[in-house]
PDB file of C-alpha atoms in Angstrom:
ATOM      1  CA  UNK A  25      -0.099   0.100   0.125  1.00 47.00           C
ATOM      2  CA  UNK A  26       1.254   3.521  -0.752  1.00 57.00           C
ATOM      3  CA  UNK A  27       1.346   6.176   2.251  1.00 61.00           C
ATOM      4  CA  UNK A  28       0.282   9.245   0.923  1.00 85.00           C
ATOM      5  CA  UNK A  29       1.595  10.992   4.292  1.00 90.00           C
ATOM      6  CA  UNK A  30       4.970  10.325   5.633  1.00 94.00           C
ATOM      7  CA  UNK A  31       7.736  12.785   8.005  1.00 96.00           C
ATOM      8  CA  UNK A  32      10.237  12.825   5.405  1.00 97.00           C
ATOM      9  CA  UNK A  33       9.745  12.535   1.255  1.00 97.00           C
ATOM     10  CA  UNK A  34      12.493  11.880  -1.217  1.00 97.00           C
ATOM     11  CA  UNK A  35      12.440  12.724  -4.817  1.00 96.00           C
ATOM     12  CA  UNK A  36      15.313  10.282  -6.327  1.00 94.00           C
ATOM     13  CA  UNK A  37      16.714   6.828  -5.939  1.00 91.00           C
ATOM     14  CA  UNK A  38      20.012   7.384  -6.827  1.00 89.00           C
ATOM     15  CA  UNK A  39      22.698   6.004  -4.119  1.00 91.00           C
ATOM     16  CA  UNK A  40      22.487   9.176  -2.207  1.00 93.00           C
ATOM     17  CA  UNK A  41      18.564   9.181  -2.032  1.00 95.00           C
ATOM     18  CA  UNK A  42      18.676   5.456  -1.174  1.00 94.00           C
ATOM     19  CA  UNK A  43      21.676   5.660   1.582  1.00 95.00           C
ATOM     20  CA  UNK A  44      19.909   8.996   2.733  1.00 96.00           C
ATOM     21  CA  UNK A  45      16.303   6.903   3.652  1.00 97.00           C
ATOM     22  CA  UNK A  46      18.150   3.990   5.058  1.00 96.00           C
ATOM     23  CA  UNK A  47      20.080   6.051   7.813  1.00 96.00           C
ATOM     24  CA  UNK A  48      16.889   8.198   8.496  1.00 97.00           C
ATOM     25  CA  UNK A  49      14.217   5.156   8.671  1.00 96.00           C
ATOM     26  CA  UNK A  50      16.654   3.771  11.427  1.00 96.00           C
ATOM     27  CA  UNK A  51      16.339   7.261  13.423  1.00 96.00           C
ATOM     28  CA  UNK A  52      13.125   6.201  13.223  1.00 96.00           C
ATOM     29  CA  UNK A  53      11.911   8.416  10.410  1.00 97.00           C
ATOM     30  CA  UNK A  54       8.755   7.099   7.974  1.00 96.00           C
ATOM     31  CA  UNK A  55      10.280   7.823   4.536  1.00 97.00           C
ATOM     32  CA  UNK A  56       8.655   7.631   1.159  1.00 96.00           C
ATOM     33  CA  UNK A  57      10.893   7.520  -2.027  1.00 96.00           C
ATOM     34  CA  UNK A  58       9.595   8.599  -5.289  1.00 95.00           C
ATOM     35  CA  UNK A  59      11.162   7.779  -8.701  1.00 92.00           C
ATOM     36  CA  UNK A  60      10.128   8.284 -11.931  1.00 90.00           C
ATOM     37  CA  UNK A  61      12.136   4.817 -13.264  1.00 87.00           C
ATOM     38  CA  UNK A  62      11.963   1.481 -12.043  1.00 87.00           C
ATOM     39  CA  UNK A  63      13.821   0.748  -9.281  1.00 82.00           C
ATOM     40  CA  UNK A  64      13.480  -2.663  -8.766  1.00 68.00           C
ATOM     41  CA  UNK A  65      14.872  -4.084 -11.870  1.00 64.00           C
ATOM     42  CA  UNK A  66      17.915  -6.037 -11.278  1.00 62.00           C
ATOM     43  CA  UNK A  67      19.499  -6.074 -14.337  1.00 65.00           C
ATOM     44  CA  UNK A  68      19.592  -2.263 -14.480  1.00 66.00           C
ATOM     45  CA  UNK A  69      21.068  -1.725 -11.667  1.00 69.00           C
ATOM     46  CA  UNK A  70      23.891  -4.497 -12.422  1.00 70.00           C
ATOM     47  CA  UNK A  71      24.477  -2.131 -15.811  1.00 74.00           C
ATOM     48  CA  UNK A  72      25.881   0.580 -13.343  1.00 78.00           C
ATOM     49  CA  UNK A  73      29.606  -0.114 -13.812  1.00 79.00           C
ATOM     50  CA  UNK A  74      30.561   3.112 -11.910  1.00 84.00           C
ATOM     51  CA  UNK A  75      32.777   3.038  -8.441  1.00 88.00           C
ATOM     52  CA  UNK A  76      32.107   5.136  -5.016  1.00 91.00           C
ATOM     53  CA  UNK A  77      34.795   5.876  -2.711  1.00 92.00           C
ATOM     54  CA  UNK A  78      33.892   5.597   0.604  1.00 94.00           C
ATOM     55  CA  UNK A  79      35.586   7.773   3.294  1.00 92.00           C
ATOM     56  CA  UNK A  80      37.130   6.466   6.250  1.00 90.00           C
ATOM     57  CA  UNK A  81      34.614   8.892   7.907  1.00 91.00           C
ATOM     58  CA  UNK A  82      31.021   7.906   6.173  1.00 93.00           C
ATOM     59  CA  UNK A  83      32.406   4.042   6.959  1.00 94.00           C
ATOM     60  CA  UNK A  84      31.838   5.005  10.504  1.00 93.00           C
ATOM     61  CA  UNK A  85      28.811   6.312   9.882  1.00 94.00           C
ATOM     62  CA  UNK A  86      27.583   3.056   7.945  1.00 95.00           C
ATOM     63  CA  UNK A  87      28.640   1.337  10.488  1.00 95.00           C
ATOM     64  CA  UNK A  88      26.964   2.987  12.974  1.00 95.00           C
ATOM     65  CA  UNK A  89      23.459   2.127  10.966  1.00 95.00           C
ATOM     66  CA  UNK A  90      24.228  -1.296  10.498  1.00 95.00           C
ATOM     67  CA  UNK A  91      25.502  -1.208   6.834  1.00 96.00           C
ATOM     68  CA  UNK A  92      28.493  -1.121   6.182  1.00 96.00           C
ATOM     69  CA  UNK A  93      28.943  -4.831   7.324  1.00 95.00           C
ATOM     70  CA  UNK A  94      26.302  -5.471   4.215  1.00 95.00           C
ATOM     71  CA  UNK A  95      29.153  -4.431   1.593  1.00 95.00           C
ATOM     72  CA  UNK A  96      32.427  -4.820   2.946  1.00 94.00           C
ATOM     73  CA  UNK A  97      33.202  -7.743   1.218  1.00 93.00           C
ATOM     74  CA  UNK A  98      32.523  -5.832  -2.442  1.00 93.00           C
ATOM     75  CA  UNK A  99      35.140  -2.784  -1.199  1.00 94.00           C
ATOM     76  CA  UNK A 100      38.883  -2.853  -2.030  1.00 93.00           C
ATOM     77  CA  UNK A 101      40.736  -0.345   0.826  1.00 93.00           C
ATOM     78  CA  UNK A 102      42.815   2.156  -0.059  1.00 92.00           C
ATOM     79  CA  UNK A 103      45.798   2.572   2.219  1.00 91.00           C
ATOM     80  CA  UNK A 104      48.234   5.224   0.139  1.00 91.00           C
ATOM     81  CA  UNK A 105      47.665   7.679  -1.462  1.00 91.00           C
ATOM     82  CA  UNK A 106      51.048   8.764  -3.735  1.00 91.00           C
ATOM     83  CA  UNK A 107      50.373  12.514  -5.938  1.00 92.00           C
ATOM     84  CA  UNK A 108      52.800  13.609  -8.465  1.00 91.00           C
ATOM     85  CA  UNK A 109      52.837  16.814  -9.534  1.00 89.00           C
ATOM     86  CA  UNK A 110      54.157  16.972 -12.879  1.00 77.00           C
ATOM     87  CA  UNK A 111      57.540  15.199 -12.258  1.00 75.00           C
ATOM     88  CA  UNK A 112      58.833  12.208 -10.061  1.00 71.00           C
ATOM     89  CA  UNK A 113      60.268  14.431  -7.574  1.00 77.00           C
ATOM     90  CA  UNK A 114      57.733  16.803  -7.025  1.00 80.00           C
ATOM     91  CA  UNK A 115      55.228  14.083  -4.825  1.00 83.00           C
ATOM     92  CA  UNK A 116      53.336  13.274  -1.563  1.00 86.00           C
ATOM     93  CA  UNK A 117      52.462  10.527  -0.145  1.00 86.00           C
ATOM     94  CA  UNK A 118      49.546   9.951   2.427  1.00 83.00           C
ATOM     95  CA  UNK A 119      49.326   6.807   4.981  1.00 83.00           C
ATOM     96  CA  UNK A 120      46.445   6.422   8.106  1.00 76.00           C
ATOM     97  CA  UNK A 121      48.657   5.507  10.468  1.00 72.00           C
ATOM     98  CA  UNK A 122      45.743   4.274  12.577  1.00 69.00           C
ATOM     99  CA  UNK A 123      45.546   0.798  12.495  1.00 66.00           C
ATOM    100  CA  UNK A 124      42.049  -0.223  12.280  1.00 73.00           C
ATOM    101  CA  UNK A 125      41.482   2.983   9.335  1.00 78.00           C
ATOM    102  CA  UNK A 126      41.953   3.398   5.915  1.00 90.00           C
ATOM    103  CA  UNK A 127      41.951   6.091   3.946  1.00 91.00           C
ATOM    104  CA  UNK A 128      38.988   5.570   1.831  1.00 92.00           C
ATOM    105  CA  UNK A 129      37.393   2.309   0.019  1.00 94.00           C
ATOM    106  CA  UNK A 130      36.538   1.719  -3.469  1.00 93.00           C
ATOM    107  CA  UNK A 131      32.997  -0.118  -4.342  1.00 92.00           C
ATOM    108  CA  UNK A 132      31.589  -0.920  -7.135  1.00 90.00           C
ATOM    109  CA  UNK A 133      27.822   1.145  -7.705  1.00 90.00           C
ATOM    110  CA  UNK A 134      25.818  -1.820  -8.837  1.00 89.00           C
ATOM    111  CA  UNK A 135      27.037  -4.186  -5.516  1.00 90.00           C
ATOM    112  CA  UNK A 136      26.123  -1.136  -3.044  1.00 92.00           C
ATOM    113  CA  UNK A 137      22.424  -0.117  -5.049  1.00 91.00           C
ATOM    114  CA  UNK A 138      21.957  -3.733  -5.129  1.00 91.00           C
ATOM    115  CA  UNK A 139      21.900  -4.571  -1.253  1.00 92.00           C
ATOM    116  CA  UNK A 140      20.438  -0.805  -0.771  1.00 93.00           C
ATOM    117  CA  UNK A 141      17.283  -2.129  -2.733  1.00 92.00           C
ATOM    118  CA  UNK A 142      16.709  -5.131  -1.049  1.00 92.00           C
ATOM    119  CA  UNK A 143      17.183  -3.292   2.448  1.00 94.00           C
ATOM    120  CA  UNK A 144      14.866  -0.560   1.604  1.00 94.00           C
ATOM    121  CA  UNK A 145      12.368  -3.256   0.561  1.00 92.00           C
ATOM    122  CA  UNK A 146      12.622  -5.046   3.709  1.00 94.00           C
ATOM    123  CA  UNK A 147      12.255  -1.725   5.824  1.00 95.00           C
ATOM    124  CA  UNK A 148       8.583  -1.038   7.087  1.00 94.00           C
ATOM    125  CA  UNK A 149       8.900   2.962   7.490  1.00 96.00           C
ATOM    126  CA  UNK A 150      10.041   2.900   3.977  1.00 96.00           C
ATOM    127  CA  UNK A 151       7.760   3.465   0.908  1.00 94.00           C
ATOM    128  CA  UNK A 152       9.535   3.443  -2.568  1.00 93.00           C
ATOM    129  CA  UNK A 153       7.170   4.561  -5.442  1.00 93.00           C
ATOM    130  CA  UNK A 154       8.525   4.030  -8.605  1.00 91.00           C
ATOM    131  CA  UNK A 155       7.808   4.553 -12.273  1.00 91.00           C
ATOM    132  CA  UNK A 156       5.752   8.007 -10.698  1.00 92.00           C
ATOM    133  CA  UNK A 157       7.019  11.338 -12.235  1.00 92.00           C
ATOM    134  CA  UNK A 158       6.300  14.532 -10.134  1.00 93.00           C
ATOM    135  CA  UNK A 159       4.548  17.044 -11.265  1.00 93.00           C
ATOM    136  CA  UNK A 160       3.702  19.872  -8.625  1.00 93.00           C
ATOM    137  CA  UNK A 161       5.876  20.873  -5.703  1.00 93.00           C
ATOM    138  CA  UNK A 162       3.788  22.954  -2.950  1.00 91.00           C
ATOM    139  CA  UNK A 163       5.566  24.177   0.493  1.00 87.00           C
ATOM    140  CA  UNK A 164       2.506  24.895   2.955  1.00 87.00           C
ATOM    141  CA  UNK A 165       2.894  25.999   7.001  1.00 84.00           C
ATOM    142  CA  UNK A 166       2.637  22.561   8.177  1.00 84.00           C
ATOM    143  CA  UNK A 167       3.933  20.506   5.343  1.00 89.00           C
ATOM    144  CA  UNK A 168       5.332  19.973   1.715  1.00 92.00           C
ATOM    145  CA  UNK A 169       2.624  18.480  -0.770  1.00 93.00           C
ATOM    146  CA  UNK A 170       3.946  16.747  -4.143  1.00 94.00           C
ATOM    147  CA  UNK A 171       1.855  15.686  -6.681  1.00 93.00           C
ATOM    148  CA  UNK A 172       2.525  13.033  -8.811  1.00 92.00           C
ATOM    149  CA  UNK A 173       0.890  10.708 -11.772  1.00 87.00           C
ATOM    150  CA  UNK A 174      -0.144   8.995  -9.466  1.00 84.00           C
ATOM    151  CA  UNK A 175      -1.058  10.409  -5.866  1.00 91.00           C
ATOM    152  CA  UNK A 176      -0.920  13.375  -3.974  1.00 93.00           C
ATOM    153  CA  UNK A 177       2.157  13.153  -1.181  1.00 94.00           C
ATOM    154  CA  UNK A 178       2.746  14.701   1.927  1.00 93.00           C
ATOM    155  CA  UNK A 179       5.311  15.157   4.313  1.00 95.00           C
ATOM    156  CA  UNK A 180       7.137  17.921   7.001  1.00 94.00           C
ATOM    157  CA  UNK A 181      10.105  17.938   4.748  1.00 94.00           C
ATOM    158  CA  UNK A 182      11.199  17.252   1.145  1.00 95.00           C
ATOM    159  CA  UNK A 183      14.665  15.818   0.584  1.00 95.00           C
ATOM    160  CA  UNK A 184      15.710  16.676  -3.484  1.00 94.00           C
ATOM    161  CA  UNK A 185      18.497  13.691  -4.847  1.00 93.00           C
ATOM    162  CA  UNK A 186      17.148  13.707  -8.483  1.00 92.00           C
ATOM    163  CA  UNK A 187      20.297  14.554  -9.771  1.00 89.00           C
ATOM    164  CA  UNK A 188      21.969  17.277 -11.179  1.00 87.00           C
ATOM    165  CA  UNK A 189      19.335  18.075 -14.060  1.00 88.00           C
ATOM    166  CA  UNK A 190      17.060  18.486 -11.159  1.00 91.00           C
ATOM    167  CA  UNK A 191      13.550  18.453 -11.069  1.00 90.00           C
ATOM    168  CA  UNK A 192      13.150  19.374  -7.660  1.00 91.00           C
ATOM    169  CA  UNK A 193      15.384  22.612  -7.954  1.00 91.00           C
ATOM    170  CA  UNK A 194      13.945  24.030 -11.232  1.00 90.00           C
ATOM    171  CA  UNK A 195      10.351  23.555 -10.310  1.00 91.00           C
ATOM    172  CA  UNK A 196      11.494  25.945  -7.153  1.00 89.00           C
ATOM    173  CA  UNK A 197      13.546  28.383  -9.027  1.00 89.00           C
ATOM    174  CA  UNK A 198      16.355  27.974  -6.908  1.00 88.00           C
ATOM    175  CA  UNK A 199      19.752  29.177  -7.772  1.00 88.00           C
ATOM    176  CA  UNK A 200      22.611  27.672  -8.758  1.00 86.00           C
ATOM    177  CA  UNK A 201      25.767  28.560 -10.710  1.00 86.00           C
ATOM    178  CA  UNK A 202      27.733  26.323 -13.418  1.00 86.00           C
ATOM    179  CA  UNK A 203      30.725  26.795 -15.230  1.00 89.00           C
ATOM    180  CA  UNK A 204      31.832  24.999 -18.204  1.00 88.00           C
ATOM    181  CA  UNK A 205      35.205  24.312 -18.864  1.00 81.00           C
ATOM    182  CA  UNK A 206      35.218  22.729 -22.105  1.00 83.00           C
ATOM    183  CA  UNK A 207      36.367  19.605 -21.220  1.00 80.00           C
ATOM    184  CA  UNK A 208      35.902  15.521 -20.721  1.00 81.00           C
ATOM    185  CA  UNK A 209      37.032  13.390 -18.802  1.00 83.00           C
ATOM    186  CA  UNK A 210      37.015   9.259 -19.226  1.00 83.00           C
ATOM    187  CA  UNK A 211      36.479   6.758 -17.008  1.00 84.00           C
ATOM    188  CA  UNK A 212      37.523   3.466 -17.535  1.00 82.00           C
ATOM    189  CA  UNK A 213      38.289  -0.090 -15.233  1.00 83.00           C
ATOM    190  CA  UNK A 214      40.881  -2.218 -16.262  1.00 80.00           C
ATOM    191  CA  UNK A 215      42.237  -5.318 -15.011  1.00 81.00           C
ATOM    192  CA  UNK A 216      46.089  -5.617 -14.783  1.00 79.00           C
ATOM    193  CA  UNK A 217      48.666  -8.367 -14.021  1.00 79.00           C
ATOM    194  CA  UNK A 218      50.488  -6.589 -11.242  1.00 80.00           C
ATOM    195  CA  UNK A 219      49.048  -5.987  -7.282  1.00 85.00           C
ATOM    196  CA  UNK A 220      48.021  -2.728  -6.756  1.00 87.00           C
ATOM    197  CA  UNK A 221      49.074  -3.292  -3.026  1.00 88.00           C
ATOM    198  CA  UNK A 222      46.102  -0.979  -2.557  1.00 90.00           C
ATOM    199  CA  UNK A 223      47.467   2.166  -3.669  1.00 91.00           C
ATOM    200  CA  UNK A 224      45.624   5.469  -5.274  1.00 91.00           C
ATOM    201  CA  UNK A 225      47.979   7.437  -7.920  1.00 90.00           C
ATOM    202  CA  UNK A 226      47.374  11.162  -8.397  1.00 90.00           C
ATOM    203  CA  UNK A 227      49.503  12.218 -11.164  1.00 89.00           C
ATOM    204  CA  UNK A 228      48.957  16.112 -12.372  1.00 88.00           C
ATOM    205  CA  UNK A 229      50.297  16.775 -16.034  1.00 85.00           C
ATOM    206  CA  UNK A 230      49.997  19.841 -17.660  1.00 82.00           C
ATOM    207  CA  UNK A 231      47.533  18.949 -19.826  1.00 80.00           C
ATOM    208  CA  UNK A 232      45.387  17.740 -17.416  1.00 82.00           C
ATOM    209  CA  UNK A 233      45.086  15.305 -14.288  1.00 86.00           C
ATOM    210  CA  UNK A 234      45.329  11.730 -14.272  1.00 87.00           C
ATOM    211  CA  UNK A 235      43.976   9.291 -11.451  1.00 88.00           C
ATOM    212  CA  UNK A 236      43.889   5.232 -10.555  1.00 88.00           C
ATOM    213  CA  UNK A 237      42.202   4.032  -7.556  1.00 89.00           C
ATOM    214  CA  UNK A 238      41.912   0.343  -6.323  1.00 91.00           C
ATOM    215  CA  UNK A 239      39.126  -2.264  -7.095  1.00 89.00           C
ATOM    216  CA  UNK A 240      38.488  -5.951  -5.995  1.00 86.00           C
ATOM    217  CA  UNK A 241      38.180  -7.925  -9.597  1.00 78.00           C
ATOM    218  CA  UNK A 242      34.842  -8.732  -8.909  1.00 67.00           C
ATOM    219  CA  UNK A 243      34.574 -11.275 -12.285  1.00 61.00           C
ATOM    220  CA  UNK A 244      36.044 -13.533  -9.643  1.00 53.00           C
ATOM    221  CA  UNK A 245      33.319 -15.666  -7.811  1.00 39.00           C
ATOM    222  CA  UNK A 246      35.407 -15.647  -4.160  1.00 35.00           C
ATOM    223  CA  UNK A 247      36.382 -11.478  -4.967  1.00 34.00           C
ATOM    224  CA  UNK A 248      39.326 -12.200  -3.519  1.00 33.00           C
ATOM    225  CA  UNK A 249      41.998 -13.123  -6.644  1.00 33.00           C
ATOM    226  CA  UNK A 250      42.996 -10.830  -8.993  1.00 40.00           C
ATOM    227  CA  UNK A 251      43.199  -7.021  -9.015  1.00 51.00           C
ATOM    228  CA  UNK A 252      41.378  -4.446 -10.914  1.00 56.00           C
ATOM    229  CA  UNK A 253      41.940  -0.336 -11.261  1.00 57.00           C
ATOM    230  CA  UNK A 254      39.451   2.195 -11.795  1.00 56.00           C
ATOM    231  CA  UNK A 255      41.634   4.758 -14.537  1.00 53.00           C
ATOM    232  CA  UNK A 256      40.550   8.226 -15.015  1.00 50.00           C
ATOM    233  CA  UNK A 257      42.238  10.487 -17.432  1.00 48.00           C
ATOM    234  CA  UNK A 258      40.587  13.856 -17.563  1.00 45.00           C
ATOM    235  CA  UNK A 259      40.820  17.340 -18.848  1.00 39.00           C
ATOM    236  CA  UNK A 260      43.530  15.255 -21.096  1.00 37.00           C
ATOM    237  CA  UNK A 261      41.031  16.383 -24.326  1.00 36.00           C
ATOM    238  CA  UNK A 262      40.193  20.220 -25.119  1.00 36.00           C
ATOM    239  CA  UNK A 263      36.941  20.801 -26.751  1.00 34.00           C
ATOM    240  CA  UNK A 264      36.106  24.505 -28.163  1.00 28.00           C
TER     241      UNK A 264
END
């Protein structure tokens, strides 16, 4: 049953919208997530080949909400970050001296999103309404009213998590600043034969930065052998 009234409405079911709903429900709030696409399609979830970097601070928060242990096996820790500025002599290395902590963790989006959707579908305080388009938003004295192509929803708070081309932002005419750099970034996941030693690299060339982030080789069933990198090449191509 679709709940008309909740404590919080979240528009958008990307990573931010899903994890926000999960954490807020653990605090006792009733949440309604509205998404224009079909969320429960596992084939679509597995098509997302992007990766997410989770900081040590965020990992601690996810631990407190009981979510970290659900995704830990799919993450690869970053033990060291090596930064080079145009030549090998200009370099800085970062390490977390804490025995129990790392500089961050890399996880493929398809794993974290698939687990999040399964968790959210099992939480009674969260109502996920997908394949639903928002048509109108009204901010009233006591609550926010959201009209969709299916129903009208009420809540005390509205959270916009619907991406860079946010319908909520545009509808409410919130001002924002953007700048066109006339540059593109290339992001590639690739396998390699050498061990990455859980090291991330940031290399700043005159023509633009290059970065690599250590990943698990998710093509292996036990997720323990083989190494993988996310390769990010940014600002190397200029278009005018």
